[in-house]
Amino acid sequence: PIGRAQRELIIVDRKTRKTAIALDSIIIQNQAHSLTNESDKIYSIYVAIGQKRSSVAQIVKKLEDAGAMNYTLIVSATALEAATLQFIAPYSACSMGEYFRDNGMHALIIYDDLSKHAVAYRQISLLLRRPPGREAYPGDVFYVH
């Protein structure tokens, strides 16, 4: 189980439905939202970084069909967006989560996927002529995550 105030990293092989696990985590929050106590509700923030627009549309459709959009925010920086927008999207979602926290509520933030965030950061760093490290990633890429 995922506890509050924790970070969970899902590392599995490619094509093993990591996004489905994340979406199920959002959809299961319906039970908490049926409660009347505001302090028990969990608001979800899904961050789509560097994904295709069609994939994001499918995710939104699945959440709408499950009735989860009443308590879910979608932050999307698709593959067609500039690298700077893909870079800033997780920080925007974190700020939204901090809003819920500061107002005594709970938030579940799902970043999908941070490897594409690292690619966007690499593009920005190379354009700014920062010294590249291994595989052209900047040396501070690990501090970004």
Coordinates of C-alpha atoms in Angstrom, one line a residue:
P1 CA 0.0 0.0 0.0
I2 CA 1.0 3.6 -0.6
G3 CA 1.2 5.6 2.5
R4 CA 0.8 9.4 2.9
A5 CA 3.9 11.6 2.7
Q6 CA 5.8 8.9 0.7
R7 CA 7.4 8.7 -2.7
E8 CA 7.0 5.5 -4.6
L9 CA 9.0 4.6 -7.7
I10 CA 7.6 2.1 -10.1
I11 CA 10.4 0.3 -12.0
V12 CA 9.4 -2.5 -14.3
D13 CA 10.1 -3.6 -17.8
R14 CA 8.9 -1.7 -20.8
K15 CA 5.3 -2.3 -21.9
T16 CA 4.2 -3.6 -18.4
R17 CA 1.4 -1.2 -17.9
K18 CA 2.9 1.2 -15.4
T19 CA 0.4 3.9 -16.5
A20 CA -2.5 1.4 -15.8
I21 CA -1.2 1.0 -12.2
A22 CA -1.1 4.8 -11.8
L23 CA -4.6 5.3 -13.2
D24 CA -6.0 2.5 -11.0
S25 CA -4.4 4.4 -8.0
I26 CA -6.4 7.5 -9.0
I27 CA -9.7 5.6 -9.7
I28 CA -9.6 3.8 -6.4
Q29 CA -9.8 7.2 -4.6
N30 CA -13.5 7.2 -5.4
Q31 CA -14.0 5.4 -2.1
A32 CA -12.3 8.2 -0.2
H33 CA -14.3 10.8 -2.0
S34 CA -17.6 9.1 -1.0
L35 CA -16.7 10.0 2.6
T36 CA -18.1 13.2 4.1
N37 CA -14.9 14.1 6.0
E38 CA -12.8 16.6 3.9
S39 CA -9.6 15.6 5.7
D40 CA -9.9 12.0 4.3
K41 CA -10.3 13.0 0.7
I42 CA -7.3 12.6 -1.7
Y43 CA -7.1 14.8 -4.8
S44 CA -5.2 13.4 -7.7
I45 CA -2.8 15.2 -10.1
Y46 CA -1.7 13.3 -13.2
V47 CA 1.3 14.7 -15.0
A48 CA 1.8 13.5 -18.6
I49 CA 5.3 14.4 -19.8
G50 CA 6.3 14.0 -23.4
Q51 CA 3.4 11.6 -24.2
K52 CA 1.4 11.6 -27.4
R53 CA -1.8 13.6 -27.4
S54 CA -3.8 10.5 -28.3
S55 CA -2.4 8.8 -25.2
V56 CA -3.4 11.7 -23.0
A57 CA -6.9 11.7 -24.5
Q58 CA -7.3 8.0 -23.7
I59 CA -6.2 8.6 -20.1
V60 CA -8.7 11.4 -19.7
K61 CA -11.5 9.3 -21.3
K62 CA -10.7 6.4 -18.9
L63 CA -10.8 8.8 -15.9
E64 CA -14.0 10.3 -17.1
D65 CA -15.7 6.9 -17.5
A66 CA -14.6 6.0 -14.0
G67 CA -16.0 9.2 -12.5
A68 CA -12.5 10.2 -11.3
M69 CA -12.3 13.7 -13.0
N70 CA -14.3 15.2 -10.2
Y71 CA -11.1 15.1 -8.0
T72 CA -8.4 14.8 -10.6
L73 CA -6.2 17.5 -12.3
I74 CA -4.4 16.7 -15.6
V75 CA -1.2 18.5 -16.3
S76 CA -0.1 17.7 -19.9
A77 CA 3.0 18.6 -21.8
T78 CA 2.8 16.4 -24.8
A79 CA 5.7 15.4 -27.1
L80 CA 4.7 18.2 -29.5
E81 CA 5.3 20.8 -26.8
A82 CA 8.5 22.7 -26.3
A83 CA 11.2 21.1 -24.1
T84 CA 10.7 24.0 -21.6
L85 CA 7.1 23.2 -21.1
Q86 CA 7.9 19.5 -20.6
F87 CA 10.5 20.6 -18.1
I88 CA 8.2 22.9 -16.1
A89 CA 5.1 20.6 -16.0
P90 CA 6.2 18.5 -13.0
Y91 CA 7.0 21.6 -11.0
S92 CA 3.6 23.1 -11.8
A93 CA 1.9 19.9 -10.6
C94 CA 4.0 19.9 -7.4
S95 CA 2.9 23.5 -6.8
M96 CA -0.8 22.4 -7.2
G97 CA -0.1 19.6 -4.7
E98 CA 1.4 22.0 -2.3
Y99 CA -1.8 24.1 -2.6
F100 CA -3.9 21.1 -1.4
R101 CA -1.4 20.4 1.4
D102 CA -1.4 24.0 2.6
N103 CA -5.1 24.0 2.8
G104 CA -5.3 20.8 4.9
M105 CA -6.1 18.4 2.1
H106 CA -4.2 15.4 0.7
A107 CA -2.9 15.0 -2.9
L108 CA -1.6 12.1 -5.0
I109 CA 0.7 13.3 -7.7
I110 CA 1.7 10.9 -10.5
Y111 CA 4.5 11.8 -12.9
D112 CA 4.4 9.9 -16.1
D113 CA 7.2 9.7 -17.1
L114 CA 10.3 11.3 -15.6
S115 CA 12.7 9.8 -18.1
K116 CA 11.1 12.1 -20.7
H117 CA 11.5 15.0 -18.2
A118 CA 15.2 14.2 -18.1
V119 CA 15.4 14.3 -21.9
A120 CA 13.7 17.7 -22.0
Y121 CA 16.2 18.9 -19.3
R122 CA 19.1 17.6 -21.5
Q123 CA 17.7 19.5 -24.5
I124 CA 17.5 22.7 -22.5
S125 CA 21.0 22.2 -21.0
L126 CA 22.6 21.6 -24.4
L127 CA 20.9 24.7 -25.9
L128 CA 22.3 26.7 -22.9
R129 CA 25.7 25.2 -23.7
R130 CA 26.1 23.7 -20.2
P131 CA 28.9 21.1 -20.1
P132 CA 27.4 17.7 -20.9
G133 CA 28.0 14.6 -18.8
R134 CA 27.4 11.0 -19.5
E135 CA 25.2 10.4 -22.6
A136 CA 25.0 14.2 -23.0
Y137 CA 22.9 14.6 -19.8
P138 CA 24.0 17.5 -17.6
G139 CA 25.8 16.5 -14.4
D140 CA 23.0 17.9 -12.2
V141 CA 20.2 15.9 -13.8
F142 CA 19.9 13.7 -10.7
Y143 CA 19.3 16.7 -8.5
V144 CA 16.3 17.7 -10.7
H145 CA 14.5 14.5 -9.7

